[in-house]
């Protein structure tokens, strides 16, 4: 069975039996005839519906059997290898179950000329229960009798329908386990300090590239024009999102730590400037002995220090300046709300949240694709 070309190839022994009254003879014996006598007998024009390629085996001679019974019954057996189309639903790949058909139909004789039946129902088919396929296990099969309505008439059709379940163990070892381990590898960066930029960046980029390679390799076994969103694509997408999220988490934590370090420098500088200005005010107060001048300078200094919280209700300010002042205060509040006060807590919470969410997503994923 090929998921790439959506067909299956089977080698079958097709045995057809019918009765021709013109071939009745006396006695209780049966004769096995040379296959070349087929050209002298009437045979049903059976063909395989939706067959792409078929051929009869002819080594060392044509693999055909003609057996004639005294009551005019003829047994005609052929050994055929055929490739038949099988439309597949790959939305649950590789946990999918495919149903394929082998359909036999009369090409030129309609139901007024011939009637097709299975000789013993499901027991007419042998060998399927013994099949050992590399990726599939035969779950069940059954036979059907149907009719095909065409422009030229109604034709008898025999259907063998079989259900195949894909073996998922190969994909678990080949794709699911490596992708899960890559996600867990990306969590190692949470235990590395924020100052170790090369180590954390190397882990993040390496896991992203490895996951991308794994995703490309998983699609190579399927058709490029296949538009299905498969179960394995969903899982690989989830794993890629967690790995990329771990890389983004470090970028956010590292940027926040840099912002915190940068904020400490202006605060220290502002404190030093305040001390110098206070000293200047005291010196000026001693020299000039002016209380009024001292108060004005203190007031000016306080305004410079608390520039982030400017009073926008000053009557001397113009309307557009008041609007600008209000917007600036709003922006400072919004930025302060989203500012991470302690960047080390980002890694601390990530150690718990990333594995927890990944486990929850896995529970929902496997429950949905295995039981629904």
mmCIF file of C-alpha atoms in Angstrom:
data_model
loop_
_atom_site.group_PDB
_atom_site.id
_atom_site.type_symbol
_atom_site.label_atom_id
_atom_site.label_comp_id
_atom_site.label_asym_id
_atom_site.label_seq_id
_atom_site.Cartn_x
_atom_site.Cartn_y
_atom_site.Cartn_z
ATOM 1 C CA UNK A 1 0.000 0.000 0.000
ATOM 2 C CA UNK A 2 1.447 3.366 -1.038
ATOM 3 C CA UNK A 3 0.366 6.578 0.675
ATOM 4 C CA UNK A 4 2.455 8.574 -1.789
ATOM 5 C CA UNK A 5 0.549 7.493 -4.915
ATOM 6 C CA UNK A 6 -2.608 6.420 -3.025
ATOM 7 C CA UNK A 7 -2.863 2.917 -4.450
ATOM 8 C CA UNK A 8 -2.011 -0.667 -3.610
ATOM 9 C CA UNK A 9 -0.336 -3.436 -5.550
ATOM 10 C CA UNK A 10 -1.521 -7.020 -5.132
ATOM 11 C CA UNK A 11 -0.733 -10.350 -6.714
ATOM 12 C CA UNK A 12 -3.933 -12.393 -6.831
ATOM 13 C CA UNK A 13 -5.087 -15.738 -8.112
ATOM 14 C CA UNK A 14 -8.419 -15.062 -9.778
ATOM 15 C CA UNK A 15 -10.546 -18.183 -10.139
ATOM 16 C CA UNK A 16 -13.758 -17.986 -12.172
ATOM 17 C CA UNK A 17 -16.283 -20.767 -12.531
ATOM 18 C CA UNK A 18 -19.243 -20.968 -14.895
ATOM 19 C CA UNK A 19 -21.282 -23.607 -16.740
ATOM 20 C CA UNK A 20 -21.501 -23.910 -20.517
ATOM 21 C CA UNK A 21 -24.120 -26.540 -21.571
ATOM 22 C CA UNK A 22 -22.381 -26.988 -24.910
ATOM 23 C CA UNK A 23 -19.396 -28.618 -23.160
ATOM 24 C CA UNK A 24 -21.275 -31.385 -21.357
ATOM 25 C CA UNK A 25 -19.821 -34.865 -21.866
ATOM 26 C CA UNK A 26 -20.433 -38.356 -20.453
ATOM 27 C CA UNK A 27 -18.499 -39.612 -17.481
ATOM 28 C CA UNK A 28 -17.432 -38.323 -14.080
ATOM 29 C CA UNK A 29 -13.963 -37.185 -14.957
ATOM 30 C CA UNK A 30 -12.519 -33.705 -15.272
ATOM 31 C CA UNK A 31 -9.867 -32.611 -17.722
ATOM 32 C CA UNK A 32 -7.133 -30.014 -17.328
ATOM 33 C CA UNK A 33 -6.688 -28.367 -20.712
ATOM 34 C CA UNK A 34 -3.864 -26.455 -22.282
ATOM 35 C CA UNK A 35 -4.115 -22.713 -21.696
ATOM 36 C CA UNK A 36 -3.995 -22.131 -25.462
ATOM 37 C CA UNK A 37 -7.525 -23.565 -25.707
ATOM 38 C CA UNK A 38 -8.838 -20.432 -23.991
ATOM 39 C CA UNK A 39 -9.003 -18.844 -27.418
ATOM 40 C CA UNK A 40 -11.572 -21.526 -28.453
ATOM 41 C CA UNK A 41 -13.852 -21.155 -25.409
ATOM 42 C CA UNK A 42 -16.281 -18.541 -24.219
ATOM 43 C CA UNK A 43 -14.890 -16.724 -21.160
ATOM 44 C CA UNK A 44 -16.383 -13.845 -19.158
ATOM 45 C CA UNK A 45 -14.878 -10.435 -19.900
ATOM 46 C CA UNK A 46 -13.981 -9.643 -16.301
ATOM 47 C CA UNK A 47 -11.804 -6.608 -15.627
ATOM 48 C CA UNK A 48 -10.492 -4.888 -12.481
ATOM 49 C CA UNK A 49 -12.125 -1.547 -11.809
ATOM 50 C CA UNK A 50 -9.803 1.428 -11.064
ATOM 51 C CA UNK A 51 -6.753 -0.588 -12.067
ATOM 52 C CA UNK A 52 -3.749 1.528 -13.016
ATOM 53 C CA UNK A 53 -1.425 -1.237 -14.205
ATOM 54 C CA UNK A 54 -1.961 -4.995 -14.519
ATOM 55 C CA UNK A 55 -0.201 -7.923 -16.108
ATOM 56 C CA UNK A 56 -0.499 -11.697 -16.306
ATOM 57 C CA UNK A 57 2.423 -13.807 -15.148
ATOM 58 C CA UNK A 58 3.977 -15.853 -17.926
ATOM 59 C CA UNK A 59 7.059 -17.531 -16.416
ATOM 60 C CA UNK A 60 7.818 -20.134 -17.491
ATOM 61 C CA UNK A 61 4.545 -20.334 -19.358
ATOM 62 C CA UNK A 62 1.364 -18.323 -19.033
ATOM 63 C CA UNK A 63 0.009 -18.799 -15.499
ATOM 64 C CA UNK A 64 -3.471 -19.862 -16.612
ATOM 65 C CA UNK A 65 -5.537 -22.910 -15.805
ATOM 66 C CA UNK A 66 -8.494 -24.428 -17.699
ATOM 67 C CA UNK A 67 -10.321 -27.341 -16.100
ATOM 68 C CA UNK A 68 -13.418 -28.876 -17.722
ATOM 69 C CA UNK A 69 -15.973 -30.939 -15.760
ATOM 70 C CA UNK A 70 -18.466 -33.414 -17.233
ATOM 71 C CA UNK A 71 -21.485 -31.247 -16.459
ATOM 72 C CA UNK A 72 -20.081 -28.420 -18.578
ATOM 73 C CA UNK A 73 -18.588 -26.470 -15.665
ATOM 74 C CA UNK A 74 -15.351 -24.657 -16.458
ATOM 75 C CA UNK A 75 -12.764 -23.502 -13.921
ATOM 76 C CA UNK A 76 -10.604 -20.698 -15.267
ATOM 77 C CA UNK A 77 -7.741 -19.497 -13.037
ATOM 78 C CA UNK A 78 -5.343 -16.595 -13.642
ATOM 79 C CA UNK A 79 -2.383 -15.181 -11.734
ATOM 80 C CA UNK A 80 -2.455 -11.399 -11.957
ATOM 81 C CA UNK A 81 -0.424 -8.565 -10.478
ATOM 82 C CA UNK A 82 -2.377 -5.323 -10.434
ATOM 83 C CA UNK A 83 -2.034 -1.812 -9.040
ATOM 84 C CA UNK A 84 -5.401 -0.416 -7.987
ATOM 85 C CA UNK A 85 -6.298 3.086 -6.846
ATOM 86 C CA UNK A 86 -7.288 3.508 -3.196
ATOM 87 C CA UNK A 87 -8.462 6.923 -2.069
ATOM 88 C CA UNK A 88 -7.087 7.565 1.405
ATOM 89 C CA UNK A 89 -8.054 9.891 4.219
ATOM 90 C CA UNK A 90 -4.730 10.875 5.788
ATOM 91 C CA UNK A 91 -6.075 13.348 8.334
ATOM 92 C CA UNK A 92 -5.141 10.943 11.162
ATOM 93 C CA UNK A 93 -1.840 9.806 9.639
ATOM 94 C CA UNK A 94 0.003 7.832 11.057
ATOM 95 C CA UNK A 95 -2.841 6.656 13.326
ATOM 96 C CA UNK A 96 -5.145 6.172 10.373
ATOM 97 C CA UNK A 97 -7.224 3.256 9.133
ATOM 98 C CA UNK A 98 -7.683 2.903 5.373
ATOM 99 C CA UNK A 99 -10.459 1.073 3.530
ATOM 100 C CA UNK A 100 -9.588 -0.189 0.055
ATOM 101 C CA UNK A 101 -11.528 -2.158 -2.539
ATOM 102 C CA UNK A 102 -10.845 -4.738 -5.194
ATOM 103 C CA UNK A 103 -13.725 -4.553 -7.686
ATOM 104 C CA UNK A 104 -14.388 -7.050 -10.479
ATOM 105 C CA UNK A 105 -16.856 -6.123 -13.187
ATOM 106 C CA UNK A 106 -18.019 -7.350 -16.566
ATOM 107 C CA UNK A 107 -16.804 -5.128 -19.348
ATOM 108 C CA UNK A 108 -19.291 -5.832 -22.146
ATOM 109 C CA UNK A 109 -21.922 -8.291 -20.859
ATOM 110 C CA UNK A 110 -24.658 -6.588 -18.830
ATOM 111 C CA UNK A 111 -26.796 -8.196 -16.129
ATOM 112 C CA UNK A 112 -29.105 -9.668 -18.779
ATOM 113 C CA UNK A 113 -26.202 -11.760 -20.093
ATOM 114 C CA UNK A 114 -24.203 -12.703 -16.960
ATOM 115 C CA UNK A 115 -24.636 -12.600 -13.201
ATOM 116 C CA UNK A 116 -21.613 -12.374 -10.909
ATOM 117 C CA UNK A 117 -21.719 -13.971 -7.454
ATOM 118 C CA UNK A 118 -19.197 -15.002 -4.823
ATOM 119 C CA UNK A 119 -19.142 -18.792 -4.662
ATOM 120 C CA UNK A 120 -18.929 -18.969 -0.853
ATOM 121 C CA UNK A 121 -19.315 -15.382 0.322
ATOM 122 C CA UNK A 122 -16.443 -14.230 2.556
ATOM 123 C CA UNK A 123 -14.978 -17.752 2.393
ATOM 124 C CA UNK A 124 -14.371 -17.209 -1.296
ATOM 125 C CA UNK A 125 -11.367 -15.061 -0.360
ATOM 126 C CA UNK A 126 -8.251 -16.776 0.980
ATOM 127 C CA UNK A 127 -4.877 -15.500 2.122
ATOM 128 C CA UNK A 128 -5.723 -12.004 3.390
ATOM 129 C CA UNK A 129 -5.662 -13.081 7.031
ATOM 130 C CA UNK A 130 -2.102 -14.357 6.513
ATOM 131 C CA UNK A 131 -0.749 -11.154 5.020
ATOM 132 C CA UNK A 132 2.244 -9.535 6.745
ATOM 133 C CA UNK A 133 2.700 -5.955 5.607
ATOM 134 C CA UNK A 134 5.463 -3.567 6.674
ATOM 135 C CA UNK A 135 3.212 -0.705 7.802
ATOM 136 C CA UNK A 136 -0.298 -2.173 7.956
ATOM 137 C CA UNK A 137 -2.330 -4.826 9.658
ATOM 138 C CA UNK A 138 -5.491 -6.198 8.043
ATOM 139 C CA UNK A 139 -8.321 -5.524 10.492
ATOM 140 C CA UNK A 140 -11.249 -7.069 8.620
ATOM 141 C CA UNK A 141 -12.590 -7.741 5.144
ATOM 142 C CA UNK A 142 -15.910 -8.682 3.556
ATOM 143 C CA UNK A 143 -17.383 -9.326 0.128
ATOM 144 C CA UNK A 144 -20.219 -7.479 -1.597
ATOM 145 C CA UNK A 145 -22.316 -7.944 -4.735
ATOM 146 C CA UNK A 146 -23.318 -4.780 -6.529
ATOM 147 C CA UNK A 147 -24.287 -3.309 -9.881
ATOM 148 C CA UNK A 148 -22.616 -0.615 -11.915
ATOM 149 C CA UNK A 149 -24.972 1.676 -13.795
ATOM 150 C CA UNK A 150 -23.363 2.922 -17.012
ATOM 151 C CA UNK A 151 -24.611 4.685 -20.129
ATOM 152 C CA UNK A 152 -24.672 1.361 -21.975
ATOM 153 C CA UNK A 153 -26.524 -0.584 -19.281
ATOM 154 C CA UNK A 154 -26.301 -2.113 -15.846
ATOM 155 C CA UNK A 155 -23.289 -4.372 -15.239
ATOM 156 C CA UNK A 156 -22.685 -6.868 -12.427
ATOM 157 C CA UNK A 157 -19.876 -6.075 -9.997
ATOM 158 C CA UNK A 158 -18.155 -8.013 -7.227
ATOM 159 C CA UNK A 159 -16.458 -6.066 -4.430
ATOM 160 C CA UNK A 160 -13.844 -7.181 -1.932
ATOM 161 C CA UNK A 161 -13.547 -4.511 0.740
ATOM 162 C CA UNK A 162 -10.741 -4.694 3.299
ATOM 163 C CA UNK A 163 -9.734 -2.433 6.160
ATOM 164 C CA UNK A 164 -6.075 -1.774 6.961
ATOM 165 C CA UNK A 165 -4.741 -0.195 10.157
ATOM 166 C CA UNK A 166 -1.334 1.473 10.040
ATOM 167 C CA UNK A 167 1.267 0.316 12.546
ATOM 168 C CA UNK A 168 2.176 3.414 14.537
ATOM 169 C CA UNK A 169 5.169 1.983 16.408
ATOM 170 C CA UNK A 170 7.577 2.849 13.590
ATOM 171 C CA UNK A 171 6.466 6.493 13.600
ATOM 172 C CA UNK A 172 6.667 6.698 17.391
ATOM 173 C CA UNK A 173 10.315 5.637 17.269
ATOM 174 C CA UNK A 174 11.112 7.619 14.126
ATOM 175 C CA UNK A 175 9.295 10.914 14.718
ATOM 176 C CA UNK A 176 7.319 11.237 17.958
ATOM 177 C CA UNK A 177 10.112 10.290 20.376
ATOM 178 C CA UNK A 178 12.820 12.481 18.717
ATOM 179 C CA UNK A 179 10.491 15.495 18.534
ATOM 180 C CA UNK A 180 9.510 15.063 22.194
ATOM 181 C CA UNK A 181 13.167 14.811 23.233
ATOM 182 C CA UNK A 182 13.942 17.994 21.277
ATOM 183 C CA UNK A 183 11.229 19.815 23.218
ATOM 184 C CA UNK A 184 12.678 18.567 26.491
ATOM 185 C CA UNK A 185 16.152 19.600 25.338
ATOM 186 C CA UNK A 186 14.917 23.157 24.800
ATOM 187 C CA UNK A 187 13.877 23.259 28.473
ATOM 188 C CA UNK A 188 17.504 22.796 29.555
ATOM 189 C CA UNK A 189 18.092 26.475 28.824
ATOM 190 C CA UNK A 190 15.800 27.417 31.721
ATOM 191 C CA UNK A 191 18.440 26.089 34.145
ATOM 192 C CA UNK A 192 21.216 28.180 32.576
ATOM 193 C CA UNK A 193 21.753 31.716 33.880
ATOM 194 C CA UNK A 194 20.702 34.693 31.795
ATOM 195 C CA UNK A 195 24.299 35.866 31.491
ATOM 196 C CA UNK A 196 25.278 32.738 29.517
ATOM 197 C CA UNK A 197 24.166 34.156 26.189
ATOM 198 C CA UNK A 198 26.138 31.792 23.865
ATOM 199 C CA UNK A 199 24.982 28.646 25.691
ATOM 200 C CA UNK A 200 21.292 29.509 25.743
ATOM 201 C CA UNK A 201 21.270 30.876 22.213
ATOM 202 C CA UNK A 202 23.068 27.783 20.914
ATOM 203 C CA UNK A 203 20.526 25.438 22.524
ATOM 204 C CA UNK A 204 17.580 27.437 21.196
ATOM 205 C CA UNK A 205 18.810 27.745 17.611
ATOM 206 C CA UNK A 206 20.006 24.122 17.451
ATOM 207 C CA UNK A 207 16.688 22.709 18.632
ATOM 208 C CA UNK A 208 14.745 24.922 16.200
ATOM 209 C CA UNK A 209 16.863 23.801 13.244
ATOM 210 C CA UNK A 210 16.695 20.139 14.301
ATOM 211 C CA UNK A 211 12.926 20.353 14.606
ATOM 212 C CA UNK A 212 12.682 21.943 11.166
ATOM 213 C CA UNK A 213 14.732 19.101 9.658
ATOM 214 C CA UNK A 214 12.498 16.551 11.378
ATOM 215 C CA UNK A 215 9.377 18.217 9.989
ATOM 216 C CA UNK A 216 10.754 18.231 6.447
ATOM 217 C CA UNK A 217 11.747 14.565 6.706
ATOM 218 C CA UNK A 218 8.295 13.516 7.906
ATOM 219 C CA UNK A 219 6.702 14.959 4.763
ATOM 220 C CA UNK A 220 9.088 13.302 2.315
ATOM 221 C CA UNK A 221 7.161 10.007 2.389
ATOM 222 C CA UNK A 222 3.909 11.623 1.256
ATOM 223 C CA UNK A 223 2.768 13.358 -1.887
ATOM 224 C CA UNK A 224 3.830 16.977 -2.302
ATOM 225 C CA UNK A 225 0.359 17.852 -3.571
ATOM 226 C CA UNK A 226 -1.370 16.299 -0.571
ATOM 227 C CA UNK A 227 -3.457 18.985 1.127
ATOM 228 C CA UNK A 228 -4.287 17.003 4.258
ATOM 229 C CA UNK A 229 -3.343 18.417 7.643
ATOM 230 C CA UNK A 230 -2.189 15.180 9.195
ATOM 231 C CA UNK A 231 -1.994 14.188 12.837
ATOM 232 C CA UNK A 232 1.787 14.006 12.667
ATOM 233 C CA UNK A 233 1.889 17.562 11.266
ATOM 234 C CA UNK A 234 -0.176 18.767 14.206
ATOM 235 C CA UNK A 235 2.171 17.141 16.715
ATOM 236 C CA UNK A 236 5.302 18.439 15.004
ATOM 237 C CA UNK A 237 3.728 21.882 14.881
ATOM 238 C CA UNK A 238 3.044 21.709 18.621
ATOM 239 C CA UNK A 239 6.625 20.652 19.333
ATOM 240 C CA UNK A 240 7.998 23.404 17.098
ATOM 241 C CA UNK A 241 5.843 25.977 18.899
ATOM 242 C CA UNK A 242 7.168 24.912 22.310
ATOM 243 C CA UNK A 243 10.776 24.963 21.092
ATOM 244 C CA UNK A 244 10.348 28.365 19.489
ATOM 245 C CA UNK A 245 8.574 29.582 22.633
ATOM 246 C CA UNK A 246 11.568 28.560 24.751
ATOM 247 C CA UNK A 247 13.827 30.620 22.495
ATOM 248 C CA UNK A 248 11.497 33.616 22.670
ATOM 249 C CA UNK A 249 11.304 33.212 26.469
ATOM 250 C CA UNK A 250 15.055 33.693 26.744
ATOM 251 C CA UNK A 251 14.923 36.748 24.469
ATOM 252 C CA UNK A 252 12.260 38.330 26.701
ATOM 253 C CA UNK A 253 14.069 37.465 29.944
ATOM 254 C CA UNK A 254 17.419 38.695 28.651
ATOM 255 C CA UNK A 255 15.950 41.944 27.326
ATOM 256 C CA UNK A 256 14.192 42.558 30.650
ATOM 257 C CA UNK A 257 17.408 42.018 32.568
ATOM 258 C CA UNK A 258 19.204 44.519 30.317
ATOM 259 C CA UNK A 259 16.423 47.058 30.832
ATOM 260 C CA UNK A 260 16.627 46.585 34.590
ATOM 261 C CA UNK A 261 20.381 47.099 34.573
ATOM 262 C CA UNK A 262 20.005 50.185 32.399
ATOM 263 C CA UNK A 263 17.365 51.609 34.753
ATOM 264 C CA UNK A 264 19.686 51.349 37.745
ATOM 265 C CA UNK A 265 22.318 53.623 36.170
ATOM 266 C CA UNK A 266 20.040 56.693 35.729
ATOM 267 C CA UNK A 267 18.686 56.284 39.260
ATOM 268 C CA UNK A 268 22.181 56.329 40.703
ATOM 269 C CA UNK A 269 23.078 59.282 38.492
ATOM 270 C CA UNK A 270 19.922 61.156 39.566
ATOM 271 C CA UNK A 271 20.758 60.571 43.218
ATOM 272 C CA UNK A 272 24.294 61.940 42.714
ATOM 273 C CA UNK A 273 22.948 64.977 40.860
ATOM 274 C CA UNK A 274 20.462 65.605 43.682
ATOM 275 C CA UNK A 275 23.265 65.550 46.238
ATOM 276 C CA UNK A 276 25.352 67.976 44.185
ATOM 277 C CA UNK A 277 22.415 70.330 43.671
ATOM 278 C CA UNK A 278 21.615 70.291 47.377
ATOM 279 C CA UNK A 279 25.210 71.212 48.115
ATOM 280 C CA UNK A 280 25.028 74.054 45.570
ATOM 281 C CA UNK A 281 21.791 75.261 47.138
ATOM 282 C CA UNK A 282 23.376 75.297 50.598
ATOM 283 C CA UNK A 283 26.421 77.184 49.309
ATOM 284 C CA UNK A 284 24.201 79.688 47.534
ATOM 285 C CA UNK A 285 22.101 80.098 50.675
ATOM 286 C CA UNK A 286 25.171 80.880 52.692
ATOM 287 C CA UNK A 287 26.509 83.353 50.138
ATOM 288 C CA UNK A 288 23.296 85.136 49.242
ATOM 289 C CA UNK A 289 21.344 84.500 52.485
ATOM 290 C CA UNK A 290 18.160 84.375 50.439
ATOM 291 C CA UNK A 291 15.409 82.059 51.607
ATOM 292 C CA UNK A 292 13.314 82.833 48.543
ATOM 293 C CA UNK A 293 16.052 81.858 46.134
ATOM 294 C CA UNK A 294 16.689 78.691 48.136
ATOM 295 C CA UNK A 295 13.036 77.611 47.873
ATOM 296 C CA UNK A 296 12.887 78.269 44.163
ATOM 297 C CA UNK A 297 15.928 76.146 43.480
ATOM 298 C CA UNK A 298 14.621 73.329 45.624
ATOM 299 C CA UNK A 299 11.323 73.527 43.746
ATOM 300 C CA UNK A 300 13.151 73.468 40.401
ATOM 301 C CA UNK A 301 15.193 70.475 41.493
ATOM 302 C CA UNK A 302 12.131 68.532 42.552
ATOM 303 C CA UNK A 303 10.494 69.167 39.216
ATOM 304 C CA UNK A 304 13.507 67.839 37.355
ATOM 305 C CA UNK A 305 13.601 64.689 39.447
ATOM 306 C CA UNK A 306 9.924 63.801 39.202
ATOM 307 C CA UNK A 307 9.571 64.448 35.470
ATOM 308 C CA UNK A 308 7.768 61.126 35.027
ATOM 309 C CA UNK A 309 4.819 62.351 37.091
ATOM 310 C CA UNK A 310 4.336 65.864 35.747
ATOM 311 C CA UNK A 311 1.245 67.643 36.990
ATOM 312 C CA UNK A 312 -0.876 68.176 33.919
ATOM 313 C CA UNK A 313 -3.396 70.427 35.660
ATOM 314 C CA UNK A 314 -1.172 73.507 35.514
ATOM 315 C CA UNK A 315 -3.250 76.445 34.339
ATOM 316 C CA UNK A 316 -0.331 77.972 32.454
ATOM 317 C CA UNK A 317 -0.058 74.929 30.122
ATOM 318 C CA UNK A 318 -1.699 75.013 26.724
ATOM 319 C CA UNK A 319 -4.364 72.461 25.702
ATOM 320 C CA UNK A 320 -2.148 70.501 23.316
ATOM 321 C CA UNK A 321 0.591 70.405 25.949
ATOM 322 C CA UNK A 322 -1.876 69.018 28.481
ATOM 323 C CA UNK A 323 -2.970 66.303 26.021
ATOM 324 C CA UNK A 324 0.630 65.418 25.318
ATOM 325 C CA UNK A 325 1.368 65.310 29.026
ATOM 326 C CA UNK A 326 -1.598 63.027 29.737
ATOM 327 C CA UNK A 327 -0.656 60.672 26.884
ATOM 328 C CA UNK A 328 2.930 60.540 28.123
ATOM 329 C CA UNK A 329 1.791 59.602 31.625
ATOM 330 C CA UNK A 330 -0.535 56.933 30.204
ATOM 331 C CA UNK A 331 2.294 55.431 28.165
ATOM 332 C CA UNK A 332 4.555 55.359 31.222
ATOM 333 C CA UNK A 333 1.880 53.480 33.158
ATOM 334 C CA UNK A 334 1.285 50.970 30.354
ATOM 335 C CA UNK A 335 5.000 50.334 29.924
ATOM 336 C CA UNK A 336 5.378 49.940 33.658
ATOM 337 C CA UNK A 337 2.510 47.456 33.724
ATOM 338 C CA UNK A 338 4.159 45.217 31.126
ATOM 339 C CA UNK A 339 7.661 45.649 32.502
ATOM 340 C CA UNK A 340 9.020 42.537 34.179
ATOM 341 C CA UNK A 341 10.245 43.577 37.590
ATOM 342 C CA UNK A 342 12.351 40.471 38.225
ATOM 343 C CA UNK A 343 13.638 38.750 35.031
ATOM 344 C CA UNK A 344 14.858 35.742 37.022
ATOM 345 C CA UNK A 345 11.235 34.835 37.751
ATOM 346 C CA UNK A 346 10.644 34.271 34.025
ATOM 347 C CA UNK A 347 12.923 31.233 34.025
ATOM 348 C CA UNK A 348 11.506 30.088 37.354
ATOM 349 C CA UNK A 349 7.932 30.035 36.071
ATOM 350 C CA UNK A 350 8.972 28.606 32.680
ATOM 351 C CA UNK A 351 10.478 25.553 34.389
ATOM 352 C CA UNK A 352 6.998 24.700 35.635
ATOM 353 C CA UNK A 353 4.652 26.043 32.955
ATOM 354 C CA UNK A 354 6.348 24.691 29.819
ATOM 355 C CA UNK A 355 6.369 21.011 30.932
ATOM 356 C CA UNK A 356 2.871 21.330 32.403
ATOM 357 C CA UNK A 357 1.333 22.757 29.239
ATOM 358 C CA UNK A 358 3.204 20.262 27.068
ATOM 359 C CA UNK A 359 1.826 17.354 29.088
ATOM 360 C CA UNK A 360 -1.723 18.738 28.869
ATOM 361 C CA UNK A 361 -1.458 19.210 25.109
ATOM 362 C CA UNK A 362 -0.186 15.634 24.739
ATOM 363 C CA UNK A 363 -3.124 14.268 26.733
ATOM 364 C CA UNK A 364 -5.637 16.066 24.504
ATOM 365 C CA UNK A 365 -3.732 15.161 21.339
ATOM 366 C CA UNK A 366 -3.530 11.407 21.935
ATOM 367 C CA UNK A 367 -7.053 11.212 23.340
ATOM 368 C CA UNK A 368 -8.485 12.937 20.267
ATOM 369 C CA UNK A 369 -6.627 10.991 17.572
ATOM 370 C CA UNK A 370 -6.881 7.579 19.250
ATOM 371 C CA UNK A 371 -10.489 7.631 20.455
ATOM 372 C CA UNK A 372 -12.337 10.101 18.197
#
